[in-house]
Short mmCIF file of C-alpha atoms and ligand atoms in Angstrom, two decimals:
data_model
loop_
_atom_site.label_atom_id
_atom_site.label_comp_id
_atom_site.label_asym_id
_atom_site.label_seq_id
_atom_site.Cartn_x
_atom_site.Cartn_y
_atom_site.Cartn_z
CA UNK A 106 -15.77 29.55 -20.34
CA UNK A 107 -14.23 27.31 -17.12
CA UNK A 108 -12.92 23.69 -18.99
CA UNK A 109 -12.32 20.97 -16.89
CA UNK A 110 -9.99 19.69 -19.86
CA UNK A 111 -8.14 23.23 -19.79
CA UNK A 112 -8.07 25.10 -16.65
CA UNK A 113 -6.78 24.42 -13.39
CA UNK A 114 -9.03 23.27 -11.24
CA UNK A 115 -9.20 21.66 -7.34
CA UNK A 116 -11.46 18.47 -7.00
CA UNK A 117 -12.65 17.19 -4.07
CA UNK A 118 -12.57 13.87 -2.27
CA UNK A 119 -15.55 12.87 -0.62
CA UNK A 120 -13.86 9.53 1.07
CA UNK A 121 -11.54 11.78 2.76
CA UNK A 122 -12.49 15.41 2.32
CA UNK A 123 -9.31 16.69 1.04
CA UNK A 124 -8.20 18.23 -1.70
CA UNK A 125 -6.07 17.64 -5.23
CA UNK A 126 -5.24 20.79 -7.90
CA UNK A 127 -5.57 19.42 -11.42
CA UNK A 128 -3.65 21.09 -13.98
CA UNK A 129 -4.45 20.00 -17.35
CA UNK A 130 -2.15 22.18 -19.14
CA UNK A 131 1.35 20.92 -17.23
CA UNK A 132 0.62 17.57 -19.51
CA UNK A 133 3.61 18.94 -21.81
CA UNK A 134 6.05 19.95 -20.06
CA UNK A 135 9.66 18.42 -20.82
CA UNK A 136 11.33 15.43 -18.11
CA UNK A 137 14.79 15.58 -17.85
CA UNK A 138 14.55 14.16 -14.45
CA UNK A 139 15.14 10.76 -13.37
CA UNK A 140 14.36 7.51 -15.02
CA UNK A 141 13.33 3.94 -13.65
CA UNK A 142 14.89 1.22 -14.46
CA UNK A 143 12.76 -1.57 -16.60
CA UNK A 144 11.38 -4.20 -14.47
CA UNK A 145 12.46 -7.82 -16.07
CA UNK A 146 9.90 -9.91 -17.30
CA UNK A 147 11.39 -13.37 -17.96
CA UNK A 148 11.10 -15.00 -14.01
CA UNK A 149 11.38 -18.70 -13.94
CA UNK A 150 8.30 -20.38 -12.42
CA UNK A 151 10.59 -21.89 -9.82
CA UNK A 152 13.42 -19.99 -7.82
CA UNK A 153 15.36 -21.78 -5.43
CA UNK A 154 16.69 -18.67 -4.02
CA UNK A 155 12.88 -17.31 -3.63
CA UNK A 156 11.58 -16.97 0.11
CA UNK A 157 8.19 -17.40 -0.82
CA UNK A 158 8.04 -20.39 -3.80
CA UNK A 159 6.88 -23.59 -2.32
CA UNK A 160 9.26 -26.14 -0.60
CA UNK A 161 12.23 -23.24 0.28
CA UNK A 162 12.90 -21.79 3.29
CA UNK A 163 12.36 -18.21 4.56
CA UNK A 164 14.66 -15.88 6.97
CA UNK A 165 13.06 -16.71 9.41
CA UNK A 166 14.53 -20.42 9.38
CA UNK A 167 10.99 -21.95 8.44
CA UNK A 168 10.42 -23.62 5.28
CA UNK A 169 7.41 -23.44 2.93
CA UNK A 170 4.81 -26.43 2.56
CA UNK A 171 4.97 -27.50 -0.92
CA UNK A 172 1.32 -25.08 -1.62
CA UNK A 173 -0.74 -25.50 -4.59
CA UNK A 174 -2.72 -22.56 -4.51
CA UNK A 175 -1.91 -19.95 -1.84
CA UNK A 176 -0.78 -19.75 1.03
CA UNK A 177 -0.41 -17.38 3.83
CA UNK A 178 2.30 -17.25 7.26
CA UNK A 179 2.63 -14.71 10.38
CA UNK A 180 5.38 -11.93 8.71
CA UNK A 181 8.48 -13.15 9.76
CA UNK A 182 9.50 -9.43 10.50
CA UNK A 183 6.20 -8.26 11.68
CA UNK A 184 5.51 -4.29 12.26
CA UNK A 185 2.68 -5.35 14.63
CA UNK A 186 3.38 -8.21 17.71
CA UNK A 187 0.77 -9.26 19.45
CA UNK A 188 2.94 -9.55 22.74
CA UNK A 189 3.96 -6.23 23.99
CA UNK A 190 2.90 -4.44 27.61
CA UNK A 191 0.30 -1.66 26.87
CA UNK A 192 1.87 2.21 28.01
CA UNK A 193 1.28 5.61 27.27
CA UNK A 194 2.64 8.90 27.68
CA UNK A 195 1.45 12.45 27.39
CA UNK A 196 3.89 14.99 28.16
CA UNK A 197 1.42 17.90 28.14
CA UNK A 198 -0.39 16.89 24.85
CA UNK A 199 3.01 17.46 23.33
CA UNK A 200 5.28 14.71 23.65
CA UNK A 201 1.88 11.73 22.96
CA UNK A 202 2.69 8.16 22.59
CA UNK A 203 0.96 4.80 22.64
CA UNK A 204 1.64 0.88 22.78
CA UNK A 205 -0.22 -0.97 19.79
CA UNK A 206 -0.40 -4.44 19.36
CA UNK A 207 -1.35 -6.48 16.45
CA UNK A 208 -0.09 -8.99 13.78
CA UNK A 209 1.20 -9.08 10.24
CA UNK A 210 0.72 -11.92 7.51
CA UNK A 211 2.07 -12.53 4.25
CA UNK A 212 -0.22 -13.98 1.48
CA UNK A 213 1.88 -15.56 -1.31
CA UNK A 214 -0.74 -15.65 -4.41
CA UNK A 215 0.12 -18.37 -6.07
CA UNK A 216 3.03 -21.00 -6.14
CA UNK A 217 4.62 -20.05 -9.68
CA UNK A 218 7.13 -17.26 -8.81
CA UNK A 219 6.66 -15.92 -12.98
CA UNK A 220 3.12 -15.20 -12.37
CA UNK A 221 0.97 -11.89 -11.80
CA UNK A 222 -2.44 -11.11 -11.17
CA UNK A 223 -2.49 -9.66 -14.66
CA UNK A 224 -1.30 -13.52 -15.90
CA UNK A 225 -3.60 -15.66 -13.76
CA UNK A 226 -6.82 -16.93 -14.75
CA UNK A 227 -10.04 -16.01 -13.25
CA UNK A 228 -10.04 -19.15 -11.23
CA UNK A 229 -6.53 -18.88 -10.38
CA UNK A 230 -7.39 -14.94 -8.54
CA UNK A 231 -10.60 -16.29 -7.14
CA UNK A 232 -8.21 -18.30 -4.36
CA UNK A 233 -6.80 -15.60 -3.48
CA UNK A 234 -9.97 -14.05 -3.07
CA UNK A 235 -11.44 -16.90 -0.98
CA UNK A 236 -8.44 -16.41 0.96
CA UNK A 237 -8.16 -12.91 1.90
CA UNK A 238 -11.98 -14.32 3.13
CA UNK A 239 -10.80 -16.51 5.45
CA UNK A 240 -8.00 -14.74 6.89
CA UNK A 241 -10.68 -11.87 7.51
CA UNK A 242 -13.08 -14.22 9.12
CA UNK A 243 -10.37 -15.36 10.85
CA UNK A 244 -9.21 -12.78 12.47
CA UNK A 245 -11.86 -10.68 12.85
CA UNK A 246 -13.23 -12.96 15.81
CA UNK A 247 -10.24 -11.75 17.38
CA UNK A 248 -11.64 -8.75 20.11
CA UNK A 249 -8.37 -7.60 20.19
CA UNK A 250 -8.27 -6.67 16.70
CA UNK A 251 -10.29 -3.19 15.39
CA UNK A 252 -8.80 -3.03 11.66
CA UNK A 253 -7.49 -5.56 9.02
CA UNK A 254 -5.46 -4.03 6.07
CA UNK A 255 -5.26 -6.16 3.21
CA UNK A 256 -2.62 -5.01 0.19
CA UNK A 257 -0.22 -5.69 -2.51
CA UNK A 258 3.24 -3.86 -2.88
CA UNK A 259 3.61 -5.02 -6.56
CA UNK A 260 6.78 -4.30 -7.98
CA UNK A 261 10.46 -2.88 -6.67
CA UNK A 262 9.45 0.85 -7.73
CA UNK A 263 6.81 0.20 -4.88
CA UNK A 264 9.09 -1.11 -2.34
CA UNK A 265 8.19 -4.74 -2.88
CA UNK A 266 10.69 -6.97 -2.02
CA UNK A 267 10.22 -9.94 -3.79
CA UNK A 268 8.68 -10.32 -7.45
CA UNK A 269 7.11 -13.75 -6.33
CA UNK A 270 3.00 -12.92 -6.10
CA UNK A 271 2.46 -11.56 -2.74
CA UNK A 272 0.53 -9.40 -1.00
CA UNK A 273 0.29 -8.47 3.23
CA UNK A 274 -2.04 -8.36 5.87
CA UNK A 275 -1.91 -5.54 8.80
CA UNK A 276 -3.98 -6.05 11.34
CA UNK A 277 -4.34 -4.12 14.55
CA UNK A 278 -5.97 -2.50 17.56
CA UNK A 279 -6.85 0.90 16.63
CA UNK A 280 -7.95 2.25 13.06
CA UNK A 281 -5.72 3.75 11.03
CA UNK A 282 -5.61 7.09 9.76
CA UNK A 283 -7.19 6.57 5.99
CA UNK A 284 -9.88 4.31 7.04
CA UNK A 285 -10.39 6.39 9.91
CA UNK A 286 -10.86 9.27 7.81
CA UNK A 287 -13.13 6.91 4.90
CA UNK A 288 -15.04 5.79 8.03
CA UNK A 289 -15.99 9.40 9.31
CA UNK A 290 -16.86 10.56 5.80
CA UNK A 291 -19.06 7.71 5.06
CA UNK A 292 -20.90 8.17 8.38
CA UNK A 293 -20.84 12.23 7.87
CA UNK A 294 -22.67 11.04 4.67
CA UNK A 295 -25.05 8.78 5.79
CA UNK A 296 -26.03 10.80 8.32
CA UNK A 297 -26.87 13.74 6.42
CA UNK A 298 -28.39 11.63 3.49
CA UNK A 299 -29.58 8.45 4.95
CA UNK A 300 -28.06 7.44 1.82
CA UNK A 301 -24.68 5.39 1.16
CA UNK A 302 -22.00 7.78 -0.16
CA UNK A 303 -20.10 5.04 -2.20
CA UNK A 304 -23.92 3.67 -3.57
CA UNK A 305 -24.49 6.97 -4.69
CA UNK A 306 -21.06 7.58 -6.59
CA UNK A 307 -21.19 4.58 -8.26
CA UNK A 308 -24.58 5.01 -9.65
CA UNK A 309 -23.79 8.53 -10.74
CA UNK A 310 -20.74 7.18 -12.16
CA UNK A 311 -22.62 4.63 -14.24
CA UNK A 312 -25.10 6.98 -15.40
CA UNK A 313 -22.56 9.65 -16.41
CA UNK A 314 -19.84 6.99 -17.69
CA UNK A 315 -17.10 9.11 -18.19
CA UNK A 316 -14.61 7.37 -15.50
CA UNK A 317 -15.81 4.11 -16.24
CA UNK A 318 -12.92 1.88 -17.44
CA UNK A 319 -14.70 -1.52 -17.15
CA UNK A 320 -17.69 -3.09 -15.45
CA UNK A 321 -18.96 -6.57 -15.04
CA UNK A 322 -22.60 -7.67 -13.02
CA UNK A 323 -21.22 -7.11 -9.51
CA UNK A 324 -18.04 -4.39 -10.10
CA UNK A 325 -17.05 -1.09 -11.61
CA UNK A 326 -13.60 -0.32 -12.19
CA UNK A 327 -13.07 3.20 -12.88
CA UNK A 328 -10.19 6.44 -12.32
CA UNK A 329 -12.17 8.59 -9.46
CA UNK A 330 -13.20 11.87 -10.03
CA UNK A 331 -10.52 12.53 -7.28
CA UNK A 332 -7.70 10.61 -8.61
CA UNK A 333 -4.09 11.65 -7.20
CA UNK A 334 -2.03 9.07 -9.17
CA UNK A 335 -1.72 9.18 -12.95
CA UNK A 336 -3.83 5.68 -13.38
CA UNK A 337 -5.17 5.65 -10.02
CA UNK A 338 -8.09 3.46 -10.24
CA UNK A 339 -10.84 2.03 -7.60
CA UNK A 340 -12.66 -1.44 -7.60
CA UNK A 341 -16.23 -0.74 -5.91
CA UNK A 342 -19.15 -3.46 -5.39
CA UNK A 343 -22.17 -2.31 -7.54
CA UNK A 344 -24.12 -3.88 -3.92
CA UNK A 345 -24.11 -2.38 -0.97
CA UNK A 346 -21.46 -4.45 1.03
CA UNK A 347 -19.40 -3.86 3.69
CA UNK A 348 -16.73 -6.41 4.13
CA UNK A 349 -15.76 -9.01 1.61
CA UNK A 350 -16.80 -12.06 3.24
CA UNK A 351 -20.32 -10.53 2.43
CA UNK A 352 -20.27 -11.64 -1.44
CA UNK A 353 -21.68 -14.52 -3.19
CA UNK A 354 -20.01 -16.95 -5.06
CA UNK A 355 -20.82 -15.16 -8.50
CA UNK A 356 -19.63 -11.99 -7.10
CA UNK A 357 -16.01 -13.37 -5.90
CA UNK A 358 -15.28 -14.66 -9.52
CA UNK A 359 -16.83 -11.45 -11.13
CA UNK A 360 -14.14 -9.42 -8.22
CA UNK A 361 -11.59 -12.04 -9.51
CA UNK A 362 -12.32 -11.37 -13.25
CA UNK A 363 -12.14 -7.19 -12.68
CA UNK A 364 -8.69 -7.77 -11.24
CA UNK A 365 -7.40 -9.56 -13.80
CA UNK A 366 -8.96 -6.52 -16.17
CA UNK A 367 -7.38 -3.85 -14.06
CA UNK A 368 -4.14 -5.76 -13.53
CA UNK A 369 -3.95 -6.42 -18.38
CA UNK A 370 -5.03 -2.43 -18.88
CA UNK A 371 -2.18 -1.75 -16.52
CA UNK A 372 0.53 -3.60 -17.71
CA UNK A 373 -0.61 -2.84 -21.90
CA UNK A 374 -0.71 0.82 -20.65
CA UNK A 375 3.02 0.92 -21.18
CA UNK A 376 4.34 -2.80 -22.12
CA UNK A 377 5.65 -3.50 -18.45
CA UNK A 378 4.93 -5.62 -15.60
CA UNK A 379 3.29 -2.32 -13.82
CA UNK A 380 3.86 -1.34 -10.10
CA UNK A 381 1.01 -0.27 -7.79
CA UNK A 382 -0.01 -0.26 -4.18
CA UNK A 383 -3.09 -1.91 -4.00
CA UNK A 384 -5.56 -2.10 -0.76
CA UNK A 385 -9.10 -3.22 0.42
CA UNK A 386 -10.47 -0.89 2.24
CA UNK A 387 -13.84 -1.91 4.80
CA UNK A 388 -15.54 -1.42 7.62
CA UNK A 389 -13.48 -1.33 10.89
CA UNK A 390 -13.83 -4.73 12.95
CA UNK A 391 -16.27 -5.22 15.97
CA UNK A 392 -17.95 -2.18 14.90
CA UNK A 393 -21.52 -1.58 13.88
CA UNK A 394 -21.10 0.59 11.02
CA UNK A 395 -21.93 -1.59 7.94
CA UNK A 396 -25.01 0.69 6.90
CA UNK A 397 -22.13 3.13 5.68
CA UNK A 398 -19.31 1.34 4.83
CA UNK A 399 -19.18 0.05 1.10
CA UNK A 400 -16.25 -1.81 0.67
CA UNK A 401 -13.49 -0.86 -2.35
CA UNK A 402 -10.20 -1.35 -3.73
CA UNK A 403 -7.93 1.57 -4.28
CA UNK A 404 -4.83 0.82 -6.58
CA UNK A 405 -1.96 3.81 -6.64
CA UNK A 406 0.31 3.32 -9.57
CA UNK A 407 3.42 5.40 -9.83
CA UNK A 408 4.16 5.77 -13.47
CA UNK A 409 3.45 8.60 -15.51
CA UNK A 410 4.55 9.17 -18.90
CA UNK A 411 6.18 5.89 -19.67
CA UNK A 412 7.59 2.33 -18.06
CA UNK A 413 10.47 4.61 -16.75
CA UNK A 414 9.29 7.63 -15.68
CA UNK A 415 7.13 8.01 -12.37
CA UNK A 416 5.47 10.41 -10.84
CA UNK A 417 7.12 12.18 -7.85
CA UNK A 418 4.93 13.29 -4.62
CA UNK A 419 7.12 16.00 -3.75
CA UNK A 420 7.42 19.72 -3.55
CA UNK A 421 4.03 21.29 -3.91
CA UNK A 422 2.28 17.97 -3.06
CA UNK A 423 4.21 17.24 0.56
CA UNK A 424 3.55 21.07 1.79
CA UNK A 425 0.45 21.54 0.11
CA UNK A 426 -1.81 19.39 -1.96
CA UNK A 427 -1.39 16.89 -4.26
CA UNK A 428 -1.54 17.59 -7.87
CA UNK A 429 -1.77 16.09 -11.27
CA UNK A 430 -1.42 17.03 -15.06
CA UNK A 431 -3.69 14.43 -17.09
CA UNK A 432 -7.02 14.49 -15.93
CA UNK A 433 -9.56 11.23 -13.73
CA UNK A 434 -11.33 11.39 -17.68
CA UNK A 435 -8.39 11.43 -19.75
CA UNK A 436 -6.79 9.17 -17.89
CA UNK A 437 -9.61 6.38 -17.86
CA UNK A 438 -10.66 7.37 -22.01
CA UNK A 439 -6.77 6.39 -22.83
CA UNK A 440 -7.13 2.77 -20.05
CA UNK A 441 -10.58 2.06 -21.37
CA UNK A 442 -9.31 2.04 -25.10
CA UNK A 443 -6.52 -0.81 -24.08
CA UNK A 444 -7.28 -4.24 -25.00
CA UNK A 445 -8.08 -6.80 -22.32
CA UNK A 446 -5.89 -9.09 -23.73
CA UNK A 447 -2.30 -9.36 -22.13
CA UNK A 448 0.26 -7.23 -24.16
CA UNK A 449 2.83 -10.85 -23.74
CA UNK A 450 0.18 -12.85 -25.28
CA UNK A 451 0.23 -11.14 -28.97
CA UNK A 452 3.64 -12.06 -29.21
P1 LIG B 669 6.67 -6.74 0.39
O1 LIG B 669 5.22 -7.05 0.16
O2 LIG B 669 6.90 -5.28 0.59
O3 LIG B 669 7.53 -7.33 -0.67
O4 LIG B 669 7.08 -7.48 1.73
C1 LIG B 669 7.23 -8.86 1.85
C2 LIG B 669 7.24 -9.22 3.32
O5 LIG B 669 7.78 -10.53 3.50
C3 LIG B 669 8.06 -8.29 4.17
O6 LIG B 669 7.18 -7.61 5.05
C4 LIG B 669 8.40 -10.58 4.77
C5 LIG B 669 9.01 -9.21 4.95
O7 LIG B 669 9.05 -8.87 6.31
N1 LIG B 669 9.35 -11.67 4.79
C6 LIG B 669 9.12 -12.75 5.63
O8 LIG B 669 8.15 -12.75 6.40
N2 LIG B 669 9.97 -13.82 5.61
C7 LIG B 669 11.09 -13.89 4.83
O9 LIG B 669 11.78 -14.88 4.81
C8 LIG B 669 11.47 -12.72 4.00
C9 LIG B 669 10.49 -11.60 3.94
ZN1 LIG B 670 9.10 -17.44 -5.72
#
């Protein structure tokens, strides 16, 4: 008898129609590989050598307003400019290359440097909520503009530069790969159905609740059925909503309260400050698509087995597929059993 606990197995991902191999039995293999180091935990709430803590000044030569609750600035080493000449070239579909313009923003969370999503309080995430909203407004009136990517880099094994609360905005002219791909698989869906594919997996995750990890009136959190990462997990709206600016009041501080959840079962999974790329994904700008698009969070967390060993995308999973060991279920049975209580606050 086929065991999805047992035997090897490829899952599918309706978001993006690929593939991922799960093999359950791999979970016990021996690491001898490399190790991470331990990310600190004891930041003062004020660093006068920070680039982002209020008052100090950046590279850039500018200096922070003295912010209470967030605050955002144009990145002051921006991948995207907004003033560039537009070119191509196509050297018989070979040799393909275009100009893109756009803009990038940085979105400093909150003015203690010490603090984390996982350590703020509900009303404490909801401005950064209301603020990802207004940047979005913002610059979505821009026609230039056909895709806003908002994310977090949390922690150095992710890249991030700075521990200070932070996250990014991307915003530019053509759609991106990913979203391209959610965008055509949601519409594929739709199409076929007349029926919202994220709608639809939600409620069958709900009724099955087996990936579940937490739920309040307006959010699941819960490890896909597709899951790449170890404790990759996705924040969906229980409504049908396309872009964020589309929730109520209640529904920004029940979004602010299932990030704080999803930020304390991280970090008690393995008693560290936890690193993950976090992102927002929704509909394209200037586009009429919102009958499709349901708007979600993906976070990808690196660690595997403990605070110091990750996972490695490499081999198998940069030729082929990706792959994992532990499987979506296991992995959400062992972050639904963790309190919701901060692992720093028992002490
Ligand atoms: P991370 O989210 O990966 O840590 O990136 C932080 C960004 O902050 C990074 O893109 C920008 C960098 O360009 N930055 C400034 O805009 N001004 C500074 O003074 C330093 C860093
Ligand atoms: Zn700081």
């Amino acid at each position: 008898m086929f065991e999805f606990t047992e035997h090897t197995h490829k899952r599918y991902n309706p978001l993006t129609g690929e593939w991922i191999l799960v093999s359950p039995h791999r979970t016990k293999r021996p690491w001898q590989g490399q190790t991470e180091e331990i990310a600190k935990d004891n930041m003062p709430e004020y660093d006068p050598n920070c680039y982002l803590c209020p008052g100090n000044s950046r590279s850039g030569g500018e200096n922070n307003p003295e912010y209470k609750e967030t605050f955002s600035f144009v990145n002051d080493f921006s991948a995207l400019v907004t003033d560039i000449p537009e070119g191509d070239i196509n050297d018989e579909d070979l040799l393909v290359a275009k100009s893109e313009k756009g803009f990038c923003k940085v979105i400093c969370f909150s003015p203690r440097h010490d603090l984390t999503i996982a350590k703020m309080s509900r009303p404490e995430v909801k401005t950064i909520v209301d603020l990802w909203i207004n940047e979005w407004n913002e610059i979505s009136k821009n026609k230039e503009i056909n895709y806003i990517q908002i994310f977090e880099n949390r922690g150095a094994m992710m890249g991030c530069s700075n521990p200070h609360p932070h996250g990014q905005i991307w915003a530019n002219q053509t759609i991106p790969d990913i979203p391209a791909k959610e965008s055509a698989m949601q519409k594929k869906y739709m199409d076929e159905k007349c029926s919202c594919l994220l709608c639809d997996y939600v409620k069958k995750e709900i009724a099955l609740n087996e990936r579940i990890v937490a739920q309040n009136d307006s959010f699941v959190m819960l490890v896909p059925f597709w899951a790449v990462w170890p404790y990759e997990t996705m924040i969906l709206p229980k409504r049908h909503m396309s872009t964020i600016d589309q929730m109520s009041e209640k529904e920004k501080e029940d979004l602010a309260s299932i990030m704080i959840i999803n930020g304390i079962k991280f970090d008690n999974l393995f008693k560290t400050s936890f690193p993950y790329s976090m992102g927002i994904h929704q509909k394209p700008v200037n586009e009429e698509s919102d009958k499709e698009w349901h708007f979600h969070f993906h976070y990808y967390p690196p660690l595997l087995r403990s605070a110091t060993v990750k996972k490695f995308m490499v081999g198998y999973e940069m030729m082929a597929n990706p792959q994992r060991d532990i499987t979506a279920e296991q992995s959400a049975n062992i972050l639904k059993q963790l309190p919701d209580i901060h692992y720093t606050k028992n002490n």
